Each structure stands twice: as C-alpha cells, then as structure tokens.
C-alpha cells in the first residue's frame, strides 16, 4: 500500500529544524526521500500538483510543524482533511509547542502522533528513528 | 386614604345634581307652606265671610223689622185719621187741622194727610159753592200732565180733596179729584170692597224733587144713625160694595215721603253699612224698584251701579196693607269686610312662617354643604399630605435605589477590577508561556548547531575552541533551564491539575528516585506521611524542587535530607530539612524571589526559579511556606528546614480544566 518513493514531506519553516531532521535521517542512514515545504500553502500546492516542483507521488508521511507563518499547522491540517484527495494522508505533528490546546486540535484533525521537539539532538534523532521505524514496520506488514 | 380621595372625587362629580337635590326640601316646604297658608286663609276667609254674612243678615233683618214697624205705624196714622172721621159725623177744617197737627209735627215723613169726601154728581155744585165760601176759587179738578189742571168732568162720584195738611206746601192739592186717576179709583173701590185701608203703589223717583212716595187710603163709612136721616130717593141705583155706595163718606188719605219714612225708621238703628233696595211685587211677578236706601255708612258712594260686586244680599218682605214689598239688602262695599283680616293674617303669617322655614332650611342646607365642603377640603389637604408623604417615600426609595445601584456598581467595579487583574495575570502567564516556547525554538537550533560544529570540526578544534563550544552549550542549557522554569511557573494556576488520591510517602519516594541523588546522600522519609486527595503533579513539583534544592546547595559530598509531616487541623504541615550550610536569616526573604540565587551564576543549571515556583505552588493551594534552622548537623551549624502546609482534602477547582500531562522536569 505504501510506496517508499513517496517519501516524507516535512512542513517546516525553520531551516535549522529542517537540517535537524535531515541530519537525524543521515545519522541513522535512512534513505527515504525527504521533501521540504517551508510554508503550509507551499505544502498544499505541492500536494495538489499546483506548484513549480512536481511531486513524484503522494508522500508516505507528513511531518508538520505547527508554528508556521501565515497559515498555521492546524489550519493546514484542517484544509487537508477537507480535501477529498488528501484527507487520508498520514500526518505526524512535530512541534516545539507543548500547548494542550494545540495537542487537542492536532488530534481532532486526525494527526497520528504529536511529538514535542526534544531539546537535545540525540533525543531528536531517536524520535525520528522511532517514527521511521513505525512507518516501515506498518508498511512491511 | 385612597377611599376618601375617591369619595371626594365622586362628590365633586355629583355636586351639581346634589346641589339641586339638596334644595328639594326647601321647595317642598315652600310649596306646602304656601298651599297650607292659602287653604287655611281661604277657610278662615270663608268662615269670616259666613260670620260677616251672618252679622249682615242680622243687620238686614233688624232693618226689615224696623221698616215693617214704621210702615205699620204710618198705616196706623191713616187708620187713626179714618177713626177720627168715623167718630164724628161732621168735621170742620179747623178740627182736622188740630187733629193732625201733632202727628205732622212728630212725623216729618208725612207728606200730607188729606180728607177727600164723597161728592156725587148731583151734590157737586152745592158742594163747590159751599166750599167756596171758605176757599174762594175752589172747584173739583183733574190733574193734567205737567202740573196743570182742569175742571173735572162730571162723574158719578167725586172725591175732591177738601182738607189737606200741612197746608201751605200742599195748597195745590185742594180740589183734586181722587177718582180722576183710574189706578186710584181702582184702589178706592178695593178699599171700599174690603172695608179696609189700601196702599197705593209707590210713585215718583228718588232723584225727583218730590221723591218717592206712596199714598194710603182709608175709607170712612157713614154711621147707621146718620144714614137714616140722609136717605134720598135717587140714590138707590148705586151699586153696593163700591165707592158709589151711599155708605162711603170719603177717604182719609195719608201720603208718605218714602225716603224720609225709611230714614226716620232706620234712625233708631246705628249706621251699619246696609243698603236697601225696595221693590214692589208687581202683578205677574214683575218687580219695580221704587226706592233705594243708601246706608249712612256709604260716604256718598253710589249703589248699585258701581263696579264692586255685591258679595251677598238679604231679601225680606214687608207687608204694607195689601201690598208686599221686597226689600233687598246689600252690604255697603267694605262695610262687612273691615273685620276680614283673619284670612289675610293667616295667609301672611303662613307665608312668613314658610319663608322663615325656607330660610332656616336654606341655612341648614348651606351649613351642610359648608360642612361637606370643609370635609372635602380637609380630605383634599389630607390627600395632598399623603401625596407629599408618598413623594417623600418615593424619593427615599429612589435614593435607596441609587445607593443600591452605587453598591452594585461598586461591586461590579470590584468584580471588573478583579476580573481585569485576573485577566492580566492570565495574560502575563500566557505571555510567559508563549514567549518561552518562542525562545526555546531558536535555543534548540543553537544547541544543535553547536553540537554539529563540534562533531564536524572535531579534528580541527583546538582545546581552547573546544572549551568555548562547551561553554556555549552550557549557556544554552542554562537558558533552556530558565525557560523551562518560567514555563513551569507560568503553568501554575493556568491549568489546574487533576485531583486524585495521593499517598504522599509513595510520591516522595518516586520523586527521590527520579532525582537520582548522589550515592552518599541519604534521604529519610518519615513513615507516617498521609494519603491526601490533591493535585499529585503540584505536590511532587514542590517536593522535587525542595529536595533538589537541598542536594544542589549542600556544602559536602555526603548529606542528609529528612522529609516529615504532621497533621494540623485541616492541613498537613510538611518539612524538608537538610544538614547543608543553611541560609542566613538576612537572605531568607530573598530566596523565594524569581531568579534569586545565593550561588554563583555559572554553577550548573541553578536557575533561581525553583523556590519561587515552590512558593507559588504552595500558595496556589492555600498554604504557606517558610524557612527554619534545622538541627541535623553535628558541627554546631544549622542546616535549613523548609516548612510548608498543604490541604488535607481539596475540592475540584473547575470542571473541564485543561490537564497538564507530561512535565519535563518531573520526567527528568
């Protein structure tokens, strides 16, 4: 069901955080393609094939930051779930916010998980690893 | 009050008809009074009238009697004269004069007394001649209208007036033949036939000089002895029973002045105001008025032609010889009404009484109305007072309401202020929270970047730059700890934790485990710690911070931390004491302040937030916290003992409050 070539779409505006994810994947030698959208609108355009860069296929997973400029992560989730073509995409929230409201909103729009970005890189790497492991263990079956 | 007011208004509305009605008794009294007065006065008038009529009738009757008597007397005079002739077969002129003189002297009403002898046709010449011896130009004459006379034609029998007295004024009568006039002749025949005196019809008018008068004829018959000697052969043809009869010698005649006669008769009575009309009862019921006696009380007013009606009349009859005269008496106007004051008096009195009664009633009603008006005025005043009172009450109520409103406003203001301050506190917490998150993101980037630098440049770093990178990372870590502390601090009260049953001993053991104290550190936990119903997370944060504080600031490698608790009323008082360096009293008030630390800045992750957090947590749960000297040390110095109180049983704060699940510090 899942196509590894679909890769992961990371929606993140902070370049260091993008680097953190890339580095974590690299540290664990994970080769799954990582696509990055810097804003929620860009991500939506990409997913709908409206952007300049053509997306090869539907992403396996979306890693979503909540604190995004203009369109927030929660708004993106809402739009995603309202779109019939995109509503079944898997989303994991990866954010620095530990706000209960954010957490509740994320789960309301069917996020699979809610990960507060760990402070240390080590812990971050571990968290990413876990996500990837979960993804493939599920897809393997 | 309201009732009276309404009554008054009602009274006002019904005033006009009420006024009319209230005067009804007056009208009634006036009507009845006038009616009664009129009736009584009419009745009295009637009675008076009857009384007056009675007295009038009496007076009239008296006059009738007097008149009758006078008539009888007058007739009696003539009768006496006749008797005089009866008694003497021969009467001389002189004898006659002497006989009647006293009578004439007494009775002025006698116009004349006469003697008319019977003279036959045959005797006429001799008779006349004989008389002429005394009275030179005597002859038997007939009267002519206008006072003239002529020699009487021959008749079978003549009755010339031979004697007449009083003489001087009646001289013209001498020689007048009584038989000349048919009516007189008829009377004479009647007298002879009846052998009694007869009365002639009254003649003349009152307004004529001679006045009304009447004559009385008394036949005088021859005595038997006289007749024997006088028998004569030529007289047998004379009819018996008439004046031609031989027996008749003549007639004694009396002529009376009627007016004088009546006046003379009535002179015996006082003037009483009765007029008397004398009527003859003519043949066939035909009446003729021949004399009117005007009352001496009339003072010259005429009768009966005047305008005043005759109130009443009294009729009576007088028999004069064979005639009957009707006397109609009428009161002189005013004569019998002078006493008629009773009715008028009663009328006037009754009207006056009625008038006075009406005035009395009027005054009574006026007073009644005045009283009513007074009552109405008083009622009005009362109602005004009442209104004023009501107004005052209303004013007071308004003032009260205003006061209440002020109170409410004050309360609302207080509420608003409270709400505002709460909102501000919330805003501040929100700010701290958001700011912390936003601060943490770049910090994490710095931490990662420095780590990657160290990794990537591992071989090329000098020991100096290596140490600098470490210092950088330390500062980042400290910054992170500060932010975490701020976060934790701001989270208190922002989201109430869930209440659950907490075994405090168990909780402290878990906290100590998670803190992983240095191996030489001994943590004593009192066995009698309670089980509370409270916010587990907050309580564990308090213990964790206090224990961390005790370990972190200890001045030796090996230390002792003792945790105990005791019940005190509704609360439990817990203590965390150590055998550390202690806190000088002059700093004790500062250590609960934010970012205040007594140690140097670069010592680890000592943020200065911990104790501030503890104080806020304790106070959030209604407790207090203070520091005491502990006595665990053997070297005579004192350690510190943090004593705080915590509620035994807590009520859930707000339903649906957000829950904080994970907490970085607790999991660490």
Tab-separated table of C-alpha atoms in Angstrom, chain A:
chain	number	residue	atom	x	y	z
A	1	UNK	CA	0.000	0.000	0.000
A	2	UNK	CA	2.702	2.357	0.853
A	3	UNK	CA	5.237	3.484	-1.642
A	4	UNK	CA	8.634	4.257	-0.132
A	5	UNK	CA	9.320	6.508	-3.076
A	6	UNK	CA	6.618	8.807	-1.921
A	7	UNK	CA	8.961	9.768	0.870
A	8	UNK	CA	8.323	12.176	3.657
A	9	UNK	CA	7.028	15.725	3.301
A	10	UNK	CA	8.420	17.947	6.006
A	11	UNK	CA	6.493	21.192	6.517
A	12	UNK	CA	8.886	23.382	8.475
A	13	UNK	CA	9.918	26.995	8.191
A	14	UNK	CA	12.957	26.892	10.488
A	15	UNK	CA	15.996	25.950	8.462
A	16	UNK	CA	17.850	24.595	11.483
A	17	UNK	CA	14.925	22.338	12.265
A	18	UNK	CA	14.932	21.143	8.648
A	19	UNK	CA	18.641	20.471	8.987
A	20	UNK	CA	17.980	18.681	12.248
A	21	UNK	CA	15.601	16.279	10.555
A	22	UNK	CA	17.903	15.784	7.585
A	23	UNK	CA	20.843	15.170	9.884
A	24	UNK	CA	18.877	12.815	12.055
A	25	UNK	CA	17.924	10.770	8.992
A	26	UNK	CA	21.500	10.843	7.796
A	27	UNK	CA	22.796	9.861	11.234
A	28	UNK	CA	20.569	6.803	11.111
A	29	UNK	CA	21.376	6.179	7.458
A	30	UNK	CA	17.784	6.372	6.422
A	31	UNK	CA	17.471	6.965	2.713
A	32	UNK	CA	13.812	7.684	2.419
A	33	UNK	CA	13.315	10.817	0.335
A	34	UNK	CA	12.634	13.950	2.289
A	35	UNK	CA	10.701	16.777	0.644
A	36	UNK	CA	10.531	20.087	2.365
A	37	UNK	CA	7.880	22.773	2.166
A	38	UNK	CA	8.667	25.997	4.017
A	39	UNK	CA	5.057	27.086	4.400
A	40	UNK	CA	1.707	25.397	4.672
A	41	UNK	CA	0.437	26.979	1.467
A	42	UNK	CA	3.506	25.697	-0.376
A	43	UNK	CA	2.883	22.261	1.029
A	44	UNK	CA	-0.759	22.308	-0.120
A	45	UNK	CA	0.243	23.474	-3.594
A	46	UNK	CA	2.824	20.708	-3.782
A	47	UNK	CA	0.357	18.070	-2.700
A	48	UNK	CA	-2.243	19.269	-5.213
A	49	UNK	CA	0.379	19.365	-8.030
A	50	UNK	CA	-0.056	23.066	-8.460
A	51	UNK	CA	3.450	24.129	-7.562
A	52	UNK	CA	6.536	24.545	-9.737
A	53	UNK	CA	8.118	21.406	-8.358
A	54	UNK	CA	6.227	18.335	-9.341
A	55	UNK	CA	5.782	15.878	-6.569
A	56	UNK	CA	6.614	12.360	-7.741
A	57	UNK	CA	3.827	10.710	-5.835
A	58	UNK	CA	1.785	11.114	-2.688
A	59	UNK	CA	4.058	11.325	0.382
A	60	UNK	CA	4.090	8.459	2.793
A	61	UNK	CA	4.095	10.774	5.729
A	62	UNK	CA	3.834	14.439	6.512
A	63	UNK	CA	5.898	15.809	9.360
A	64	UNK	CA	4.110	19.014	10.319
A	65	UNK	CA	5.362	21.929	12.357
A	66	UNK	CA	2.558	23.961	13.921
A	67	UNK	CA	4.239	27.307	14.312
A	68	UNK	CA	4.191	28.365	10.692
A	69	UNK	CA	3.967	31.811	9.151
A	70	UNK	CA	0.613	32.976	7.732
A	71	UNK	CA	-1.161	29.604	7.606
A	72	UNK	CA	-0.652	27.682	10.812
A	73	UNK	CA	-0.112	23.982	11.006
A	74	UNK	CA	-3.551	23.439	12.467
A	75	UNK	CA	-5.127	25.361	9.592
A	76	UNK	CA	-3.148	23.250	7.172
A	77	UNK	CA	-4.429	20.111	8.819
A	78	UNK	CA	-7.960	21.410	8.557
A	79	UNK	CA	-7.584	22.169	4.865
A	80	UNK	CA	-6.014	18.786	4.290
A	81	UNK	CA	-8.851	16.931	5.936
A	82	UNK	CA	-11.368	18.998	3.980
A	83	UNK	CA	-9.795	17.989	0.653
A	84	UNK	CA	-11.183	14.583	-0.537
A	85	UNK	CA	-7.988	13.816	-2.453
A	86	UNK	CA	-5.732	14.470	0.507
A	87	UNK	CA	-7.812	13.646	3.520
A	88	UNK	CA	-6.266	10.191	4.052
A	89	UNK	CA	-2.646	11.336	4.190
A	90	UNK	CA	-0.770	10.415	7.322
A	91	UNK	CA	0.397	13.319	9.433
A	92	UNK	CA	2.671	13.446	12.475
A	93	UNK	CA	2.931	16.748	14.291
A	94	UNK	CA	6.493	17.714	15.163
A	95	UNK	CA	6.489	20.910	17.121
A	96	UNK	CA	8.093	22.876	19.908
A	97	UNK	CA	4.664	23.648	21.407
A	98	UNK	CA	3.564	21.654	24.382
A	99	UNK	CA	0.302	23.553	24.460
A	100	UNK	CA	-2.641	21.291	25.401
A	101	UNK	CA	-4.890	23.220	23.009
A	102	UNK	CA	-2.532	22.536	20.098
A	103	UNK	CA	-2.345	18.930	21.032
A	104	UNK	CA	-6.108	18.591	21.204
A	105	UNK	CA	-6.566	20.407	17.873
A	106	UNK	CA	-3.994	18.187	16.186
A	107	UNK	CA	-5.728	15.033	17.251
A	108	UNK	CA	-9.094	16.479	16.304
A	109	UNK	CA	-7.826	16.663	12.704
A	110	UNK	CA	-6.568	13.119	12.865
A	111	UNK	CA	-2.836	13.592	13.371
A	112	UNK	CA	-1.253	10.197	14.044
A	113	UNK	CA	1.142	11.443	16.645
A	114	UNK	CA	2.209	14.585	18.443
A	115	UNK	CA	5.902	14.930	19.112
A	116	UNK	CA	7.332	17.796	21.084
A	117	UNK	CA	10.694	18.593	19.563
A	118	UNK	CA	13.283	17.394	22.088
A	119	UNK	CA	15.848	19.889	23.157
A	120	UNK	CA	18.857	17.694	22.526
A	121	UNK	CA	19.776	16.440	19.089
A	122	UNK	CA	20.245	12.963	20.455
A	123	UNK	CA	16.712	12.720	21.608
A	124	UNK	CA	15.508	14.241	18.370
A	125	UNK	CA	17.310	11.591	16.371
A	126	UNK	CA	15.800	8.899	18.492
A	127	UNK	CA	12.327	10.325	17.991
A	128	UNK	CA	12.771	10.459	14.214
A	129	UNK	CA	14.085	6.937	14.195
A	130	UNK	CA	11.030	5.776	16.053
A	131	UNK	CA	8.744	7.496	13.586
A	132	UNK	CA	10.510	5.908	10.644
A	133	UNK	CA	10.524	2.529	12.289
A	134	UNK	CA	6.825	2.740	12.915
A	135	UNK	CA	6.217	3.797	9.348
A	136	UNK	CA	8.028	0.903	7.812
A	137	UNK	CA	7.045	-1.712	10.277
A	138	UNK	CA	3.464	-0.837	9.419
A	139	UNK	CA	4.106	-0.793	5.719
A	140	UNK	CA	6.036	-4.025	5.833
A	141	UNK	CA	3.128	-5.985	7.025
